[in-house]
Coordinates of C-alpha atoms in Angstrom, one line a residue:
M599 CA 0.0 0.0 0.0
E600 CA 2.8 2.4 0.8
T601 CA 4.6 1.6 -2.4
R602 CA 1.4 2.1 -4.4
G603 CA 0.8 5.4 -2.7
C604 CA 4.3 6.6 -3.4
C605 CA 4.0 5.7 -7.1
A606 CA 0.7 7.6 -7.3
S607 CA 2.3 10.7 -5.8
I608 CA 5.2 10.6 -8.3
C609 CA 2.8 10.2 -11.3
Q610 CA 0.7 13.0 -10.0
C611 CA 3.7 15.3 -9.7
F612 CA 5.0 14.3 -13.1
F613 CA 1.8 15.1 -15.0
E614 CA 1.1 18.3 -13.2
Y615 CA 1.3 21.7 -14.8
S616 CA 1.5 24.9 -12.8
T617 CA 1.4 28.6 -13.8
P618 CA 2.7 31.5 -11.8
K619 CA 0.2 33.9 -10.2
I620 CA 0.0 37.3 -11.8
L621 CA 0.0 40.3 -9.4
I622 CA -1.3 43.5 -10.9
I623 CA 0.0 46.6 -9.0
R624 CA -1.8 49.8 -10.0
S625 CA 0.9 52.3 -9.3
F626 CA 1.9 55.2 -11.5
K627 CA 5.4 55.2 -10.0
V628 CA 6.0 51.5 -10.4
G629 CA 4.4 51.3 -13.8
T630 CA 6.5 54.2 -15.2
L631 CA 9.7 52.7 -13.8
N632 CA 8.8 49.3 -15.3
R633 CA 8.2 50.7 -18.8
I634 CA 11.3 52.9 -18.7
T635 CA 13.5 50.0 -17.6
Q636 CA 12.0 47.7 -20.2
A637 CA 12.6 50.3 -22.9
L638 CA 16.3 50.7 -21.8
V639 CA 16.8 46.9 -21.9
I640 CA 15.2 46.6 -25.4
A641 CA 17.3 49.6 -26.7
Y642 CA 20.4 48.0 -25.3
V643 CA 19.7 44.6 -26.9
I644 CA 18.6 46.0 -30.3
G645 CA 20.8 49.1 -30.5
Y646 CA 24.1 48.0 -29.0
V647 CA 24.1 44.2 -29.1
C648 CA 22.4 43.7 -32.4
V649 CA 23.0 46.8 -34.5
L650 CA 26.3 48.4 -33.2
N651 CA 28.0 45.3 -32.0
K652 CA 26.4 43.0 -34.6
G653 CA 25.6 40.3 -32.0
Y654 CA 23.7 38.3 -34.7
Q655 CA 27.0 37.5 -36.5
D656 CA 29.7 34.9 -36.1
T657 CA 33.2 36.4 -36.5
D658 CA 36.6 35.3 -37.7
A659 CA 40.1 36.9 -37.5
V660 CA 42.1 37.8 -40.5
L661 CA 45.0 35.8 -42.0
S662 CA 47.3 37.8 -44.1
S663 CA 50.5 37.9 -46.3
V664 CA 52.4 41.0 -47.4
T665 CA 55.0 41.7 -50.1
T666 CA 56.5 45.0 -51.0
K667 CA 58.4 46.5 -53.9
V668 CA 60.2 49.9 -53.6
K669 CA 61.1 52.0 -56.6
G670 CA 63.1 55.3 -57.0
I671 CA 66.4 56.8 -58.0
A672 CA 68.7 59.1 -55.8
L673 CA 71.7 61.2 -56.9
T674 CA 74.5 62.1 -54.5
N675 CA 77.8 64.1 -55.0
T676 CA 80.3 63.7 -52.1
S677 CA 84.0 64.1 -51.8
D678 CA 84.3 60.4 -50.9
L679 CA 82.2 58.8 -53.6
G680 CA 81.9 61.6 -56.2
L681 CA 78.9 61.8 -58.4
R682 CA 76.8 58.6 -57.9
I683 CA 73.4 57.2 -58.7
W684 CA 71.6 55.1 -56.1
D685 CA 69.0 52.6 -57.3
V686 CA 66.8 50.0 -55.5
A687 CA 69.7 47.5 -55.3
D688 CA 71.8 50.0 -53.3
Y689 CA 69.3 51.3 -50.7
I690 CA 67.0 48.4 -50.0
I691 CA 68.8 46.3 -47.4
P692 CA 68.1 43.4 -47.2
P693 CA 66.2 43.0 -50.5
Q694 CA 63.3 41.1 -48.8
E695 CA 62.0 41.0 -45.2
E696 CA 58.9 39.6 -43.7
S697 CA 56.1 42.2 -43.7
S698 CA 58.6 45.1 -43.6
F699 CA 61.3 46.9 -45.7
F700 CA 64.2 49.1 -44.9
V701 CA 65.1 52.2 -46.9
L702 CA 68.6 53.7 -46.6
T703 CA 68.5 57.5 -46.2
N704 CA 71.9 58.4 -44.7
L705 CA 75.3 56.9 -44.3
L706 CA 78.8 57.2 -42.9
I707 CA 81.5 55.7 -45.2
T708 CA 84.9 54.3 -44.3
L709 CA 86.9 53.6 -47.5
N710 CA 89.7 51.2 -48.3
Q711 CA 89.8 49.1 -45.1
T712 CA 92.3 46.3 -45.0
Q713 CA 93.1 43.8 -42.3
S714 CA 96.2 45.3 -40.7
H715 CA 97.5 46.9 -37.5
C716 CA 96.4 50.4 -36.4
P717 CA 95.8 52.3 -33.1
E718 CA 92.4 51.8 -31.4
V719 CA 90.1 54.8 -31.4
P720 CA 90.5 56.8 -28.1
K721 CA 87.9 55.7 -25.6
T722 CA 87.6 54.5 -22.0
G723 CA 89.6 51.3 -21.6
F724 CA 91.9 51.7 -24.6
D725 CA 94.1 54.6 -23.6
C726 CA 97.6 53.7 -22.6
T727 CA 101.0 55.2 -21.6
S728 CA 103.2 52.1 -22.2
D729 CA 103.0 48.6 -23.6
R730 CA 102.2 47.3 -20.0
D731 CA 98.7 48.9 -20.3
C732 CA 97.9 46.7 -23.4
K733 CA 97.2 43.0 -23.2
A734 CA 98.1 40.9 -26.3
G735 CA 95.2 38.9 -27.5
S736 CA 92.6 40.8 -25.5
R737 CA 89.2 41.2 -27.2
D738 CA 86.6 43.7 -26.1
T739 CA 83.1 44.0 -27.5
R740 CA 83.4 47.7 -27.3
G741 CA 86.6 47.7 -29.4
N742 CA 87.3 47.2 -33.1
G743 CA 89.8 44.4 -33.0
V744 CA 92.3 42.2 -31.1
Q745 CA 95.0 43.9 -29.1
T746 CA 98.6 43.2 -30.1
G747 CA 100.1 44.3 -26.8
K748 CA 101.7 47.5 -28.1
C749 CA 101.0 51.1 -27.1
V750 CA 101.2 53.3 -30.1
R751 CA 100.5 57.0 -30.8
Y752 CA 97.0 57.8 -32.2
S753 CA 97.5 61.5 -32.5
A754 CA 99.8 64.2 -31.2
V755 CA 98.2 64.0 -27.8
D756 CA 96.7 60.5 -27.5
K757 CA 98.2 57.1 -27.3
T758 CA 96.1 53.9 -27.5
C759 CA 96.6 50.2 -27.7
E760 CA 97.3 48.8 -31.1
V761 CA 94.8 46.3 -32.6
L762 CA 94.6 43.9 -35.5
A763 CA 91.5 45.0 -37.3
W764 CA 90.0 46.4 -40.4
C765 CA 92.0 49.6 -40.7
P766 CA 91.6 52.5 -40.9
L767 CA 89.0 52.2 -38.1
E768 CA 85.5 53.8 -38.4
L769 CA 85.3 57.1 -36.7
D770 CA 82.4 57.7 -34.3
K771 CA 80.8 60.9 -35.6
E772 CA 77.4 62.4 -36.4
P773 CA 75.8 61.5 -39.8
P774 CA 75.4 64.2 -42.5
N775 CA 72.6 66.7 -42.1
P776 CA 70.8 67.1 -44.4
P777 CA 70.8 63.3 -45.2
M778 CA 72.8 62.1 -48.2
L779 CA 69.8 60.3 -49.8
A780 CA 67.4 63.2 -49.3
D781 CA 65.7 62.1 -52.6
A782 CA 64.4 59.0 -50.8
E783 CA 61.3 61.0 -49.8
N784 CA 60.1 60.6 -53.4
F785 CA 60.6 56.9 -53.5
T786 CA 57.4 54.8 -53.9
V787 CA 56.5 51.4 -52.5
L788 CA 53.9 49.0 -53.9
I789 CA 52.3 47.1 -51.0
K790 CA 50.6 43.8 -52.0
N791 CA 48.4 42.4 -49.2
S792 CA 46.3 39.2 -49.5
I793 CA 43.9 38.3 -46.8
R794 CA 41.7 35.3 -45.9
Y795 CA 38.9 34.5 -43.5
P796 CA 39.0 30.7 -43.4
K797 CA 35.8 30.3 -41.4
F798 CA 33.8 31.9 -44.2
N799 CA 36.1 30.8 -47.1
F800 CA 36.5 34.4 -48.1
N801 CA 39.6 35.8 -49.9
K802 CA 40.6 39.2 -51.1
R803 CA 43.6 41.5 -51.8
N804 CA 44.2 45.2 -51.6
I805 CA 44.6 45.5 -55.3
L806 CA 40.8 45.7 -55.9
P807 CA 39.0 44.2 -58.9
Y808 CA 38.6 47.4 -60.8
V809 CA 42.3 48.3 -60.5
N810 CA 44.1 47.6 -63.8
K811 CA 47.7 47.9 -65.0
T812 CA 47.1 51.4 -66.5
Y813 CA 45.8 52.7 -63.2
L814 CA 48.7 51.2 -61.3
E815 CA 51.3 52.8 -63.6
Q816 CA 50.1 56.3 -62.7
C817 CA 48.4 56.3 -59.3
V818 CA 49.9 57.2 -55.9
F819 CA 47.9 56.8 -52.7
N820 CA 45.9 59.9 -51.7
R821 CA 43.3 59.7 -49.0
I822 CA 40.9 61.9 -51.1
T823 CA 41.6 61.3 -54.7
D824 CA 43.1 57.7 -54.7
P825 CA 42.2 56.0 -51.4
D826 CA 42.4 52.5 -53.0
C827 CA 45.8 52.9 -54.7
P828 CA 48.3 50.4 -53.2
I829 CA 51.3 52.5 -54.2
F830 CA 52.6 54.9 -51.5
R831 CA 55.1 57.8 -51.6
L832 CA 57.4 57.5 -48.6
K833 CA 57.2 61.2 -47.7
D834 CA 53.4 61.0 -47.7
M835 CA 53.4 58.1 -45.2
V836 CA 55.7 59.9 -42.8
T837 CA 53.8 63.1 -43.1
E838 CA 50.5 61.4 -42.3
A839 CA 52.2 60.2 -39.0
N840 CA 52.9 63.9 -38.2
E841 CA 56.6 63.6 -38.8
D842 CA 59.1 65.3 -41.1
F843 CA 60.8 63.0 -43.5
Q844 CA 64.1 64.9 -43.8
T845 CA 64.5 65.1 -40.0
M846 CA 63.7 61.5 -39.6
A847 CA 66.0 60.5 -42.4
V848 CA 69.2 61.9 -40.7
H849 CA 69.3 59.3 -37.9
G850 CA 66.6 56.8 -39.0
G851 CA 63.5 55.5 -37.3
V852 CA 60.7 53.0 -37.5
M853 CA 57.3 53.6 -39.2
G854 CA 54.2 51.5 -39.0
V855 CA 51.9 51.0 -41.9
Q856 CA 48.6 49.7 -40.5
I857 CA 46.1 48.0 -42.9
R858 CA 42.7 47.3 -41.4
W859 CA 40.1 45.0 -42.9
E860 CA 36.7 45.3 -41.2
C861 CA 34.3 43.2 -43.4
D862 CA 30.6 42.7 -43.0
L863 CA 30.0 39.6 -45.2
D864 CA 26.3 40.0 -45.0
M865 CA 26.9 43.0 -47.4
P866 CA 28.3 42.9 -50.9
S867 CA 32.0 41.9 -51.0
S868 CA 32.9 45.2 -52.7
W869 CA 32.2 46.9 -49.4
C870 CA 35.1 45.0 -47.9
V871 CA 38.1 47.3 -48.6
P872 CA 41.3 48.1 -46.7
R873 CA 41.8 51.2 -44.6
Y874 CA 45.4 52.5 -44.3
T875 CA 46.9 54.5 -41.4
F876 CA 50.4 55.4 -40.6
R877 CA 52.3 56.1 -37.3
R878 CA 55.8 56.3 -36.0
L879 CA 56.6 53.2 -33.8
D880 CA 59.9 54.1 -32.2
N881 CA 60.1 56.7 -29.4
K882 CA 61.8 59.7 -30.9
D883 CA 61.8 61.6 -27.6
P884 CA 63.3 59.3 -24.9
T885 CA 64.1 60.7 -21.5
D886 CA 67.8 60.9 -22.0
L887 CA 69.1 60.7 -25.6
S888 CA 72.7 60.7 -24.4
L889 CA 72.2 57.3 -22.8
T890 CA 69.9 55.6 -25.3
P891 CA 69.9 57.4 -28.6
N892 CA 66.8 56.2 -30.4
Y893 CA 68.3 55.9 -33.9
Y894 CA 67.9 53.1 -36.5
N895 CA 71.1 52.1 -38.2
H896 CA 73.2 49.1 -39.1
R897 CA 76.6 48.4 -40.7
F898 CA 77.3 46.5 -43.9
A899 CA 80.4 46.2 -46.1
K900 CA 81.2 45.9 -49.8
Y901 CA 84.4 43.8 -50.5
Y902 CA 86.9 44.1 -53.3
K903 CA 90.3 42.9 -54.4
N904 CA 93.0 45.5 -55.2
G905 CA 95.8 45.2 -57.7
N906 CA 98.0 43.2 -55.3
N907 CA 95.1 40.7 -54.8
E908 CA 94.7 42.1 -51.3
E909 CA 91.1 42.1 -49.9
T910 CA 89.8 45.5 -49.1
R911 CA 86.3 46.7 -48.1
T912 CA 84.2 49.8 -47.9
L913 CA 82.4 49.9 -44.5
I914 CA 79.0 51.7 -44.5
K915 CA 77.1 52.7 -41.4
G916 CA 73.7 53.0 -42.8
F917 CA 70.9 55.1 -41.3
G918 CA 67.4 54.7 -42.6
I919 CA 63.7 54.2 -42.0
R920 CA 62.2 50.7 -41.5
F921 CA 58.6 50.4 -42.5
D922 CA 56.6 47.6 -40.7
V923 CA 53.4 46.6 -42.4
M924 CA 50.8 45.4 -39.9
V925 CA 47.5 43.9 -40.9
F926 CA 44.4 43.8 -38.6
G927 CA 40.9 42.8 -39.3
Q928 CA 37.7 40.9 -38.4
A929 CA 34.9 39.6 -40.6
G930 CA 31.3 38.9 -39.5
K931 CA 28.5 37.0 -41.0
F932 CA 25.0 36.1 -39.8
N933 CA 24.7 32.9 -37.8
I934 CA 21.6 31.6 -35.9
V935 CA 23.6 30.5 -32.8
P936 CA 24.9 33.9 -31.6
T937 CA 21.6 35.5 -32.6
L938 CA 19.7 33.1 -30.3
L939 CA 22.2 33.5 -27.5
N940 CA 21.9 37.3 -27.6
V941 CA 18.1 37.3 -27.9
G942 CA 17.9 34.9 -25.0
A943 CA 20.2 37.0 -22.9
G944 CA 18.0 40.0 -23.6
L945 CA 14.8 38.1 -22.6
A946 CA 16.5 37.0 -19.4
L947 CA 17.5 40.5 -18.7
L948 CA 13.9 41.6 -19.1
G949 CA 12.8 38.9 -16.7
L950 CA 15.4 40.0 -14.2
V951 CA 14.0 43.6 -14.4
S952 CA 10.5 42.2 -13.7
I953 CA 11.7 40.4 -10.6
V954 CA 13.6 43.5 -9.3
L955 CA 10.5 45.7 -9.8
L956 CA 8.2 43.1 -8.2
S957 CA 10.5 43.2 -5.1
H958 CA 10.3 47.0 -5.1
A959 CA 6.5 47.0 -5.4
V960 CA 6.1 44.5 -2.6
C961 CA 8.3 46.7 -0.4
V962 CA 6.1 49.7 -1.2
V963 CA 2.9 47.8 -0.4
V964 CA 4.3 46.5 2.9
M965 CA 5.4 50.0 3.9
A966 CA 2.0 51.4 3.0
T967 CA 0.2 48.8 5.0
V968 CA 2.4 49.4 8.0
Y969 CA 1.8 53.1 7.7
I970 CA -2.0 52.6 7.5
C971 CA -1.9 50.3 10.5

């Protein structure tokens, strides 16, 4: 009998259906607060979540590849090199980098270096008065070679340790101002960027479908007249970053080319186009330039054989601007799952509002009852 009664109770509970009681509170204050709060929740869900934030879409991050090609000719006339033409093989070092390129704009040249003996450049740790101050075979990362153990005269007033090195040694001095390759401001670069959103199987490149060979041969990027041209003048990029090209070219620096792809794939694919921005990446104004000069330079050499079959080289300390191309982006497309999730969250928020207002109304009723009593 007990078992039969327990089963009957379980069946009765299983097949029951209950509804909540509805409490109608006729209060202008509570009713107004209820409608205003509901309107705010609906505006948030529709305006921000669905329209502004596109909560009905699934999203994917961009995958990208970048290649660059620089063109331009510079002319210099110096006492060391004479009249000389510089083309892309001279000033793009190295020829290819990953999503970046370096343009030589200024240089210090040390000609006709050979491996021989010469006095070290005067600096702390290399000054001497006799051979006892110099240690044969000593190597110092701040020096230019291997000490021979001899103290020799560097100038009429200075004596330094002799080193086996590429002589004559490079002198530590300021680069020319104005820069030697001042014409680099008129160089142009073709930036080819291909992107893919794998989740949506969508591909595109920054050379848009309507762009043809004739247009590419004559266009240069201009934010007003040619915003879709993938060819950029170096001076224009630096100027858009609120910098002066000639000033930056003296000691070098680092520029960022930012390409942003924000694509709504519910719209025509022609609406998905790149947006270009430019900014300087290195800090040109550190706290103390004397401690950490924020220049961009590196050294490279060109090697030769002279008439005596002796190896010689020309050492170049090159200053220039490195351009880093950075691609950002996100694509969105309608998907029922995020749509239902955001709609459900909005309905839950409306329900929460009702509970909060009901609690407030009950408190008001209780307080009124207490006051009447």
